[in-house]
XYZ file of C-alpha atoms in Angstrom:
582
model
C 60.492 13.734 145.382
C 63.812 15.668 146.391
C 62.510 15.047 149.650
C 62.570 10.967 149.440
C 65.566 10.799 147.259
C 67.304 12.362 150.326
C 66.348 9.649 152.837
C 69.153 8.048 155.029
C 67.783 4.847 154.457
C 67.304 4.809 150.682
C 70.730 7.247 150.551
C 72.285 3.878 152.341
C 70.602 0.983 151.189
C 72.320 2.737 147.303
C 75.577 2.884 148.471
C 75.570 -0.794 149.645
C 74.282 -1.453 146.115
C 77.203 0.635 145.118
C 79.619 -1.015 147.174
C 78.339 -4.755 146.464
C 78.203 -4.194 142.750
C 82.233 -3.134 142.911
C 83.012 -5.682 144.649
C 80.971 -8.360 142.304
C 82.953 -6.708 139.562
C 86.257 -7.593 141.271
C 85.233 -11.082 141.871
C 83.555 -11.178 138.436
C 87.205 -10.813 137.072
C 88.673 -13.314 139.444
C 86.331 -15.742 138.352
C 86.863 -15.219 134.631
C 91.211 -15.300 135.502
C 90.184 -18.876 137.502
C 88.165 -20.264 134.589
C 90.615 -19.576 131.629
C 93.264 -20.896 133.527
C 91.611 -24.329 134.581
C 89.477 -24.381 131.476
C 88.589 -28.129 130.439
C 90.641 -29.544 133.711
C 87.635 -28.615 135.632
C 84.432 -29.992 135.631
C 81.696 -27.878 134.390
C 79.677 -28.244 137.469
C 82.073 -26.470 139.676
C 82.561 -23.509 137.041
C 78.908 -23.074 137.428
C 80.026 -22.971 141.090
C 82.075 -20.521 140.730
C 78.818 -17.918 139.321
C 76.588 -19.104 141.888
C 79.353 -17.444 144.674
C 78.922 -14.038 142.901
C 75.163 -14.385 143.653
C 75.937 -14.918 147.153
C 78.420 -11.994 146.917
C 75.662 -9.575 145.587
C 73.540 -10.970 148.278
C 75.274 -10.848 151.553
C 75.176 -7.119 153.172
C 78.535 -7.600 154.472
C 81.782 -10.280 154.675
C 83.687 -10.582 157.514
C 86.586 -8.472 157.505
C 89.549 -10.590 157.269
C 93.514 -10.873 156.350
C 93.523 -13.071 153.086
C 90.392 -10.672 151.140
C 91.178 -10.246 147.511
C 89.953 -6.540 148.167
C 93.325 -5.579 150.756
C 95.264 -6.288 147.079
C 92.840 -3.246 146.015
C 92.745 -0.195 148.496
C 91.019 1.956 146.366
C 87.709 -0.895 146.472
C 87.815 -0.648 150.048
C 88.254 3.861 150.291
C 85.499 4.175 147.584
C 82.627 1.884 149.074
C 83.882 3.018 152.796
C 82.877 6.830 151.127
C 79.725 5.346 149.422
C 78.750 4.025 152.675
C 79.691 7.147 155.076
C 79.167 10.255 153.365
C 81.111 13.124 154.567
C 79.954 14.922 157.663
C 80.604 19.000 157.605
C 80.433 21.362 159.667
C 80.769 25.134 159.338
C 83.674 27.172 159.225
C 83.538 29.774 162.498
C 84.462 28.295 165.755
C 82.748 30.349 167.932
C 82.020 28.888 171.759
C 78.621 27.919 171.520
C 77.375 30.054 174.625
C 76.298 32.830 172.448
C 72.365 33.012 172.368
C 72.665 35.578 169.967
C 73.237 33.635 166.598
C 74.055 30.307 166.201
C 77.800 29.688 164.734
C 78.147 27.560 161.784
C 80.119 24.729 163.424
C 77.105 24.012 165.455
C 75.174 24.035 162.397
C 73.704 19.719 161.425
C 76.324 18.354 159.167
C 75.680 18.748 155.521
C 76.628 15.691 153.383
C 78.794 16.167 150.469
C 80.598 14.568 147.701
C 83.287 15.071 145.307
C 80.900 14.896 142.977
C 78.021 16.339 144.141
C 78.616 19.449 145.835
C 77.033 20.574 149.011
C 73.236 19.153 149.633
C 70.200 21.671 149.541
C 67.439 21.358 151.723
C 64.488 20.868 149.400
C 66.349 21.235 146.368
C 68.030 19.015 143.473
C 71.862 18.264 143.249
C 73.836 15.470 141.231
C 73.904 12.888 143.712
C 69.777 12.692 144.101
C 69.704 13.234 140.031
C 72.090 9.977 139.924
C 69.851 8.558 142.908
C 66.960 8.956 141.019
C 67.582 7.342 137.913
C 68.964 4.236 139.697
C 65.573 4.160 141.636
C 63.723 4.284 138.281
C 65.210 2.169 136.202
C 65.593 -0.257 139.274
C 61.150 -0.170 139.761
C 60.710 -0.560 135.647
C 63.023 -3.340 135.846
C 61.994 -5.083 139.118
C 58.222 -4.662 137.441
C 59.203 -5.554 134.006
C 60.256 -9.608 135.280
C 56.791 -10.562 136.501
C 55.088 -8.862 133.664
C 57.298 -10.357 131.322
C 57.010 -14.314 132.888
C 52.927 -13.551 132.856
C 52.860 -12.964 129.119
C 55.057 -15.590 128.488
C 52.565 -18.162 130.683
C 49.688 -16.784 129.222
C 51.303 -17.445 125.771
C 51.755 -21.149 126.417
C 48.633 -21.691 127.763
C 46.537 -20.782 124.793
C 48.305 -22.269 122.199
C 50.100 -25.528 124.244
C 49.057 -28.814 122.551
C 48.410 -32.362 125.115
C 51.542 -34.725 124.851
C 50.775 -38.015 123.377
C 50.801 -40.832 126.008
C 54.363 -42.555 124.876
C 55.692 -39.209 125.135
C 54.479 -38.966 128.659
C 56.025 -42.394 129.289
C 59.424 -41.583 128.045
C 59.413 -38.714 130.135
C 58.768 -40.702 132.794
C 61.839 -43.084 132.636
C 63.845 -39.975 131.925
C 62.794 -39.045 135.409
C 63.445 -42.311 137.236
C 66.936 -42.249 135.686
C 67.585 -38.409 137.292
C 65.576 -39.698 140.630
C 63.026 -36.447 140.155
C 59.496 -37.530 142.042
C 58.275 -33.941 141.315
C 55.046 -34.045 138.639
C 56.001 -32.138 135.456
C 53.789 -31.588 132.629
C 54.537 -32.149 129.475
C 53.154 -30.657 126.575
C 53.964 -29.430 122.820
C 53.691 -25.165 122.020
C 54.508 -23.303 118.566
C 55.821 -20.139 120.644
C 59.099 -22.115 121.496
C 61.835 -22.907 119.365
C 63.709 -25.467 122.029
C 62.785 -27.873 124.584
C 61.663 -24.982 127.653
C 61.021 -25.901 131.505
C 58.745 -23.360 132.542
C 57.895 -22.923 136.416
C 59.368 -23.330 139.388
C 56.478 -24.403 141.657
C 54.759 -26.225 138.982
C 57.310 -27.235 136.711
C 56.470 -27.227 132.622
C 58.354 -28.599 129.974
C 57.327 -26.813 126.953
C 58.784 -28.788 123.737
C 58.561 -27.185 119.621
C 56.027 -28.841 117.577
C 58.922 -30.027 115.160
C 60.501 -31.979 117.988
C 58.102 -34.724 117.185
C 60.303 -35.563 114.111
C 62.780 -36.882 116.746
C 62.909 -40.515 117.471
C 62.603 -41.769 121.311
C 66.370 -42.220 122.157
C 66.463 -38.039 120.691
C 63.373 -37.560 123.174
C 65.146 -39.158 125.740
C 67.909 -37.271 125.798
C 65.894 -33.820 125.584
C 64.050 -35.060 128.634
C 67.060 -35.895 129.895
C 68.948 -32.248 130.120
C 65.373 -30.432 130.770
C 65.506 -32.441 134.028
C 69.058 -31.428 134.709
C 67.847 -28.474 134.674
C 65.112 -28.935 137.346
C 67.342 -30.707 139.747
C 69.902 -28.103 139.716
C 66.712 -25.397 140.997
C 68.853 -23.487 137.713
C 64.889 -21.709 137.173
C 65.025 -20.463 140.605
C 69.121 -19.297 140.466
C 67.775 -17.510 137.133
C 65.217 -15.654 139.156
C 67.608 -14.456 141.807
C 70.060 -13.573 138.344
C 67.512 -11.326 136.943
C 66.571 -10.015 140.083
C 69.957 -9.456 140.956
C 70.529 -7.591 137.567
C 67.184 -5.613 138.070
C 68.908 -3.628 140.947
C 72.674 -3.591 139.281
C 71.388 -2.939 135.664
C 74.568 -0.062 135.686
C 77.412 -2.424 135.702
C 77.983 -3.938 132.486
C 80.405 -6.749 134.236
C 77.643 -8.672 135.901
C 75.411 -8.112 132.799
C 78.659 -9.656 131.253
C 78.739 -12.303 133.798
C 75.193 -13.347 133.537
C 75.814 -14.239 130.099
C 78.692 -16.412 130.980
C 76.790 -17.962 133.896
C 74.084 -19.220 130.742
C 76.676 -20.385 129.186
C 77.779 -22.780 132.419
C 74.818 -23.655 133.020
C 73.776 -25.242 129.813
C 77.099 -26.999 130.240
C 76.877 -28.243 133.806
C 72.968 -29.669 132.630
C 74.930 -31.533 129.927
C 77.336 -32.646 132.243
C 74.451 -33.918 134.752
C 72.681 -35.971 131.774
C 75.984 -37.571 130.077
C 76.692 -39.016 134.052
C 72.943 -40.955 133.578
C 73.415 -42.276 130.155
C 75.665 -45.116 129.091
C 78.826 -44.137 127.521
C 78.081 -45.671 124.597
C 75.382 -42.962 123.862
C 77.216 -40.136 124.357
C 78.036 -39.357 120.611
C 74.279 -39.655 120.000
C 73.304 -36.953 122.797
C 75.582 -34.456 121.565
C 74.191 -35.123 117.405
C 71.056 -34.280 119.557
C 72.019 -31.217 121.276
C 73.672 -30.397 118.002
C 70.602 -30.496 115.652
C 68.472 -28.462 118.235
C 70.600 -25.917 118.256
C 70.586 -25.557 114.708
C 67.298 -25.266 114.719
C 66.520 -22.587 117.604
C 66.389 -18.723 117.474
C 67.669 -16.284 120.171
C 64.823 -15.455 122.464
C 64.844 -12.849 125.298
C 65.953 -13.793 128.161
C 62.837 -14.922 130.610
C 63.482 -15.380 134.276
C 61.529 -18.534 134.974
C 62.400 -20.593 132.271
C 65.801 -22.760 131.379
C 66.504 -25.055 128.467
C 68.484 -25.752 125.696
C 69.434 -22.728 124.245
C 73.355 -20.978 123.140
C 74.245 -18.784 120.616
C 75.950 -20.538 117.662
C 79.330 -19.401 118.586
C 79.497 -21.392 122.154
C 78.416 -24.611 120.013
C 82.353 -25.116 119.335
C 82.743 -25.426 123.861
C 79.749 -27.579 123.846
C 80.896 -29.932 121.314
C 84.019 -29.950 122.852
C 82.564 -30.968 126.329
C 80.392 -33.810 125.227
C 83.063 -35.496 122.540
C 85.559 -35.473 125.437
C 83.598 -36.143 128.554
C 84.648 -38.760 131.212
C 84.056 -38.863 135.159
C 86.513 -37.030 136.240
C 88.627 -38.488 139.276
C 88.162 -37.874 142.846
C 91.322 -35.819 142.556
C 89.537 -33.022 140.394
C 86.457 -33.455 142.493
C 88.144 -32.483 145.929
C 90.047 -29.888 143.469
C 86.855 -28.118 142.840
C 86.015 -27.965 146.260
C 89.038 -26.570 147.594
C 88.899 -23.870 144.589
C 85.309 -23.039 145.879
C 86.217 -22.576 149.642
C 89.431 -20.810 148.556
C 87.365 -18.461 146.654
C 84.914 -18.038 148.997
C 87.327 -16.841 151.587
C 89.184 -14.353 149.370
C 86.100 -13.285 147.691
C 82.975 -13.155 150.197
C 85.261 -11.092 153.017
C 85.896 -8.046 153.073
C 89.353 -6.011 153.441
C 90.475 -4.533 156.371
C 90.539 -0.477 156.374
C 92.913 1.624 158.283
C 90.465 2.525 160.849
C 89.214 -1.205 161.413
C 93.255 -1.992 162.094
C 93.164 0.650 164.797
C 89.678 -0.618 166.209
C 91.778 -2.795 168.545
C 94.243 -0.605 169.804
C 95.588 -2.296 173.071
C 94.130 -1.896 176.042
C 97.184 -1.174 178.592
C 97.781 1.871 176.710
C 94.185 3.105 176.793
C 93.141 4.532 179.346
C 89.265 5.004 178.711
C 88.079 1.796 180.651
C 84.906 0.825 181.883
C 84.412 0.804 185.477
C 82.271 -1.747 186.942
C 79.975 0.269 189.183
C 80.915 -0.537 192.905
C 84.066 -1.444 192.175
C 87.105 0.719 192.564
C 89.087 2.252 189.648
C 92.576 2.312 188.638
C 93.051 5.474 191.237
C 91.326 3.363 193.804
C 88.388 5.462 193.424
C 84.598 3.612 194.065
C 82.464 4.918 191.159
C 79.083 5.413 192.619
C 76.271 2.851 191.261
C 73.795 6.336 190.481
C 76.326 7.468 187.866
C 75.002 5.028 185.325
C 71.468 5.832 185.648
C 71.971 9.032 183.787
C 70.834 8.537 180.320
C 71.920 5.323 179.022
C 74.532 4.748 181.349
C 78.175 6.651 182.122
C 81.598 5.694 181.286
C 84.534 7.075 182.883
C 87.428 8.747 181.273
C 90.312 11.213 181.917
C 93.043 12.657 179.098
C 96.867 13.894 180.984
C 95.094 13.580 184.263
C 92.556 15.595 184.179
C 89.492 15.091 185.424
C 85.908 15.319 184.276
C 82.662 15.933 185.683
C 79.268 15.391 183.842
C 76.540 15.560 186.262
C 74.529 18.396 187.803
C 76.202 21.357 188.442
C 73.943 21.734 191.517
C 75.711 18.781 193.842
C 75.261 15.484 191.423
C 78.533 13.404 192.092
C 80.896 13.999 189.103
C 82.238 10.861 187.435
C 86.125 9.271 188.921
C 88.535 9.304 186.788
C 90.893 6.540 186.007
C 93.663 7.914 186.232
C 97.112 7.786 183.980
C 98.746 10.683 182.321
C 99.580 11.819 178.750
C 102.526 10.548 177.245
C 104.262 11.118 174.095
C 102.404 14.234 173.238
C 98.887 14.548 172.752
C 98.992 10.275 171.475
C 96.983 9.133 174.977
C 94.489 12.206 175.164
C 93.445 11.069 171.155
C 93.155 7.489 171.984
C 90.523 8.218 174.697
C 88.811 10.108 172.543
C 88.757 6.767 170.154
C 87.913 4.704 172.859
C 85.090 6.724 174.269
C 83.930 7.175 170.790
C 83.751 3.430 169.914
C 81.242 3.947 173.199
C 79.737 6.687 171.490
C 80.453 9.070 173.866
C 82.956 11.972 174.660
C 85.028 13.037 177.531
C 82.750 14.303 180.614
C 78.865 13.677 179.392
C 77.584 10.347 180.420
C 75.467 10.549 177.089
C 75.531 8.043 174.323
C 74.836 9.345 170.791
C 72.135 7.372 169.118
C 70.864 6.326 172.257
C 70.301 9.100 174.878
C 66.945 10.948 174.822
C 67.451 15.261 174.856
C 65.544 15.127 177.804
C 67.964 13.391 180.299
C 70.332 15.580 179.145
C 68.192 18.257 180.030
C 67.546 16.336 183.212
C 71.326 15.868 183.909
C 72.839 19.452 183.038
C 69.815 21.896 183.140
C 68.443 23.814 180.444
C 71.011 24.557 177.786
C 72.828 27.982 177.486
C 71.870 27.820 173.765
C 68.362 26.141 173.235
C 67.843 25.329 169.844
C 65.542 28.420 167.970
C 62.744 27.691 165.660
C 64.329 29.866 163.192
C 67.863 27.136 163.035
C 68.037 25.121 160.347
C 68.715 22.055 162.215
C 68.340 21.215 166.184
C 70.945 21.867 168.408
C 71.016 22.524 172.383
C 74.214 23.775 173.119
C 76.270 24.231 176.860
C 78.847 26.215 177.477
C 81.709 25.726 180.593
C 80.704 25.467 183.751
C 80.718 22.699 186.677
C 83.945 21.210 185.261
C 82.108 20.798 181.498
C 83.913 21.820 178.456
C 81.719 23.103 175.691
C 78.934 20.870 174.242
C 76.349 20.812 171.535
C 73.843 17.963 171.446
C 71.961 17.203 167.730
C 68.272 16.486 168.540
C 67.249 13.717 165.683
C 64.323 11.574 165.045
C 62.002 10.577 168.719
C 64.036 13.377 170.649
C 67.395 10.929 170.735
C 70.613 12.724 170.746
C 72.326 12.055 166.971
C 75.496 13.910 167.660
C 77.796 15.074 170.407
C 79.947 17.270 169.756
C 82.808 18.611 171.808
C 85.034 21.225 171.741
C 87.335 20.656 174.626
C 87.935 21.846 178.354
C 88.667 26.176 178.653
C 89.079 25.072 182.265
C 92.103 22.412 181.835
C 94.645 23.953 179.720
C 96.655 20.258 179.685
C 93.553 19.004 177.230
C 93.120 21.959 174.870
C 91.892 20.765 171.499
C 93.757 23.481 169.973
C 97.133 22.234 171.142
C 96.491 18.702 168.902
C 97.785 18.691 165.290
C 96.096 16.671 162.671
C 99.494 14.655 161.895
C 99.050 13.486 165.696
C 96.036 12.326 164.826
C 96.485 10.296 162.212
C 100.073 9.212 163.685
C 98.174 7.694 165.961
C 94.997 6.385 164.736
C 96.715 5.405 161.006
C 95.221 6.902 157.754
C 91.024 8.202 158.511
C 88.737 6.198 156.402
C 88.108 9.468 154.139
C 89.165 13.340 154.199
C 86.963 15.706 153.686
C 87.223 19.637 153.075
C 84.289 22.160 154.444
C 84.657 25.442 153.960
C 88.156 26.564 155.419
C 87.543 23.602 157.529
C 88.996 19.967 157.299
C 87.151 17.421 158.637
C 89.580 13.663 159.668
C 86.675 10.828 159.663
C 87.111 7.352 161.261
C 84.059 4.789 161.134
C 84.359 3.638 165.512
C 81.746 0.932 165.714
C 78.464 2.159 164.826
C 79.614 5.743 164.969
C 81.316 8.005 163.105
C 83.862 9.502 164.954
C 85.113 13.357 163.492
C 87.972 15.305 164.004
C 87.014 19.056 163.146
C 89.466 22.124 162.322
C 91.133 24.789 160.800
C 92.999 23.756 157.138
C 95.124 26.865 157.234
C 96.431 25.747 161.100
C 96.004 21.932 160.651
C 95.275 21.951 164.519
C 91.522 20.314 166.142
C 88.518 22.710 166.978
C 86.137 19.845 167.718
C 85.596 16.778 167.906
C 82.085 14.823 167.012
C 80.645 11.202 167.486
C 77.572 11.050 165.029
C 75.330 8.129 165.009
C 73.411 8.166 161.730
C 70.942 5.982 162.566
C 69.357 8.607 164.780
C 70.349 11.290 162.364
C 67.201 12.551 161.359
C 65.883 12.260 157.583
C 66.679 15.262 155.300
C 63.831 16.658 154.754
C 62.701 16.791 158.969
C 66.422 18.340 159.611
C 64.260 21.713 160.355
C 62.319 21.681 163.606
C-alpha cells in the first residue's frame, strides 16, 4: 500500500487536485464579492453562470498563463501549487567526483522527495505525506462509490411505490412542454417518498410529484410543470452530477462544499426565472403563492445527484419571494452586462499566474548563446556542424559557456560537437543562461543526451562503458563518467524502459573559465529571478526552476552558497518509488 501511495502518477494527479481546489477557493470568493455587489441588478441566470465557471475551473488541468490572472494578485497561490506540483528534488550532501568505483557518493544518490511537512521519504515505509495521501484516496473511492449507490436506491424507491398519472395530468404536462419547446418524452407519475415536485433522470427524464399535490388546481399544476421543465432544459441534473462528482474528489475544502450550496440556491432561482419568461405577467403573483405553498410543505432531503426540483431551506424563501414579486425582462443592457461579467471572469479566473521562472522562460535570444544549429549549416563561428552529430541519442545541440568548448562524442575519434561561439560577460550571467537554455532542451553542456528521452544504451554507445556502473547493491541507478575526452563529470539516472531520467553535471576540471564552483547562488537567481521553490538537503541547498517539461536544479554547499552541480530531471521517466532499486 506504501508502495502505491508513492506512485508519481497518483503523487501528481493529488497535487493537481491540490492545486485546482485552491484555486476554486479563490474564485469561489470572487464569485461570492461579484454576486453581493450586483445582487438583484443581475439576472439570476447569469449568477448561475457565474457557478457553472467554477466547474469548469475544477475541471480544466491547466489555464493559460497570462498577465490579467486574479492569482498574480496572490503569489503565495501560485508558490504553494508550483510546490504541490514539483516536489523537491535532493540530493546528498558529499561532493565527491563520481569516478570512484569504490562507494557511491551521496550526491549521485536518486533524489529523495521531501516536504516541509513531511520529512524525507522512506523506501517501503510510511511518512505524513502518504498518511495524508491515503486518506484523500479513501474518502475520495467511498465517496465516488457512495453517488451511484445512493441514485440506485433512490430509483429503486420510486419504482415500487410510484402511482400512474391520471390522463389530464398527462395533458397539462404536455402544454407545459410546448410552452418551454421540450420534445424530449418525460414520464409523469405520483410517489409518497417525495415531498416536492422531483425530475429524476437524465437519459430518461422522470418527474416524480407528492401524492398531496393532487389538491392543487391545474393553473398550480401548470406552474409545477412549468419550473420541473426549467429544470430539464437547463441539463441542471447533469451540472448536479458533475457537482457531486466534483465534490467527491474535493470533499476537504469546505469552500466548494460552501459553494455547492449556493449554486442550489441559483439554480432554483434561474428555473424560476426560465418559467416566469413563459407565463403571462399577469400570473406571476399566482406562481410564486405556488412556489410558496410547496415549500411550506417540503422537508430537507439529502442531497441526490440525479435529481433537481423545487426544493430551499425556509430561510432562502425571503430571496425567492423577492425574485418573483419583482421580476421583469431585464433590458438588453443587463443582458450584454452579464456577458461581459462572464468573459471578464473567465479571463481572470480560468488562467493561471505567471511564476518567476515562467517570466524568465523567454529570456532573449541575442544574449543566449545556446542555439540550435541546423545540421549542415554553419554556426555563429562559421563552423559546419556535421549531420552524424544528431544521430546520437535523440539528437545533439550545441553549446559553449566563456568560450569554451565541448566535446560529447567518443573519446576514440567521434567528431566532438562546434561550438557557437561568444564569451562570458558580466560574470558568470552568460555561462548560467546556457545552462537554462540547454535545460529547457533537457540537456547539459557537452552530452548530446536528452533527459526523458535518451535510452542508457546510446549513452553507453556514445561514451563507452561508464567509470562508475551502477552496483546492484545502490539504492537507485546511476552510471556515472568521470573527465576525459574534453567531458566534465557526468552521472546518468537509469528510470523506467532504460531512458535516462536525470543528467546531472558537475562541471569541466579541464576548463578552469567554467568551474561550477566559481558561480554563487545570488548569480543565479540575479539572473534567472526568484526559483520556483528552495529547498534544503542535508548541508546542501538545492535552487529549483520548472524549464519546460524539466526540472532544472542548481545543487550546492549552504555554508559556501557556491554550485556543485547542476541537474535536468524529467519526472516523467523518473521511475516509480517503489522500482527506484534495481
Amino acid at each position: 500500500m506504501a508502495d502505491f501511495l508513492a506512485t508519481p502518477l497518483l503523487n501528481e494527479f493529488f497535487a493537481w487536485v491540490l492545486k485546482t481546489s485552491l484555486f476554486a477557493s479563490v474564485m469561489a470568493g470572487l464569485i461570492l464579492m461579484i454576486k453581493m455587489a450586483l445582487n438583484h441588478r443581475l439576472k439570476p441566470g447569469w449568477h448561475y453562470m457565474l457557478w457553472l465557471l467554477l466547474l469548469l475551473r475544477l475541471i480544466i488541468p491547466a489555464g493559460p498563463q497570462t498577465a490579467y490572472s486574479i492569482y498574480n494578485l496572490l503569489p503565495w497561490v501560485g508558490t504553494a501549487s508550483q510546490d504541490a506540483l514539483h516536489p523537491a528534488v535532493h540530493t546528498g550532501k558529499d561532493h565527491q567526483a563520481v569516478s570512484y568505483p569504490a562507494e557511491e557518493p551521496e550526491s549521485m544518490q536518486a533524489p529523495v522527495s521531501t516536504t516541509e511537512d513531511s520529512g524525507p521519504i522512506v523506501e517501503g515505509g510510511w511518512n505524513a505525506k502518504k498518511v495524508v495521501t491515503g486518506v484523500w484516496l479513501i474518502v475520495t473511492v467511498i465517496m465516488l462509490l457512495r453517488l451511484p449507490l445512493v441514485n440506485a436506491v433512490f430509483s429503486i424507491r420510486l419504482g415500487r411505490y410510484a402511482v400512474t398519472a391520471t390522463p389530464a395530468d398527462m395533458s397539462l404536462l404536455q402544454q407545459a412542454q410546448r410552452v418551454m419547446r421540450i420534445r424530449r418524452r418525460v414520464r409523469l407519475s405520483y410517489s409518497p417518498i417525495v415531498s416536492t415536485p422531483t425530475l429524476f433522470g437524465w437519459i430518461r427524464p422522470r418527474l416524480i410529484m407528492p401524492l398531496n399535490i393532487q389538491e392543487l388546481d391545474d393553473k398550480q399544476k401548470h406552474h409545477i410543470y412549468m419550473h420541473e421543465l426549467a429544470h430539464m432544459k437547463h441539463a441542471d441534473i447533469a451540472v448536479n452530477w458533475l457537482m457531486h462528482l466534483l465534490l467527491a474528489v474535493h470533499w476537504f475544502n469546505p469552500v466548494l462544499w460552501y459553494a455547492l450550496y449556493k449554486m442550489r440556491e441559483d439554480q432554483e432561482l434561474a428555473a424560476d426565472a426560465a418559467a416566469l419568461r413563459n407565463i403571462d405577467p399577469a400570473g406571476i403573483a399566482a406562481y410564486g403563492h405556488t412556489i410558496i405553498t410547496l415549500l411550506e410543505r417540503s422537508r430537507l432531503r439529502g442531497m441526490i445527484p440525479g435529481a433537481a426540483g423545487v426544493s430551499g431551506s425556509k430561510q432562502q424563501l425571503k430571496r425567492r419571494i423577492l425574485m418573483i414579486t419583482t421580476f421583469k425582462h431585464r433590458s438588453f443592457r443587463w443582458t450584454l452586462a452579464g456577458l461581459v461579467l462572464v468573459l471578464a471572469l473567465s479571463g481572470c479566473a480560468l488562467t493561471n499566474g505567471k511564476t518567476p521562472s515562467d517570466s524568465n522562460a523567454s529570456a532573449p535570444s541575442e544574449t543566449t548563446p545556446a542555439q540550435e544549429v541546423t545540421p549542415g549549416t554553419p554556426g555563429d563561428n562559421g563552423a559546419v556542424q556535421d549531420p552524424k552529430d544528431t544521430q546520437n541519442g535523440s539528437g545533439s545541440e550545441t553549446s559553449s559557456t566563456g568560450g569554451g568548448s565541448s566535446s560529447s562524442g567518443k573519446s576514440t575519434g567521434e567528431k566532438p560537437s562546434m561550438s557557437s561561439g561568444g564569451s562570458a560577460t558580466r560574470g558568470h550571467e552568460q555561462q548560467i543562461k546556457d545552462i537554462y537554455a540547454l535545460a529547457k532542451k533537457g540537456q547539459v553542456k557537452g552530452a548530446n543526451f536528452v533527459s526523458g528521452k535518451t535510452i542508457i544504451d546510446d549513452v553507453h554507445k556514445a561514451w563507452g562503458d561508464p567509470d562508475r556502473p551502477w552496483q546492484p547493491t545502490d539504492s537507485y541507478a546511476y552510471d556515472s563518467y568521470s573527465p576525459g575526452a574534453g567531458r566534465g563529470t557526468y552521472a546518468f539516472g537509469i528510470g523506467r524502459g532504460e531512458v535516462v531520467y536525470d543528467i546531472r553535471y558537475f562541471g569541466s576540471q579541464i576548463d578552469e573559465s567554467t568551474d561550477f564552483k566559481q558561480i554563487s547562488f545570488t548569480e543565479i537567481q540575479k539572473t534567472l529571478g526568484k526559483p520556483g521553490s528552495i529547498k534544503t538537503s542535508g548541508s546542501d541547498d538545492i535552487l529549483m526552476y520548472k524549464v519546460g517539461d524539466y526540472e532544472l536544479k542548481f545543487v550546492g554547499p549552504h555554508s559556501t552558497k557556491r554550485l556543485d552541480h547542476i541537474s535536468v530531471y524529467s519526472r516523467r521517466a523518473a521511475p516509480p518509488k517503489g522500482d527506484a532499486e534495481r
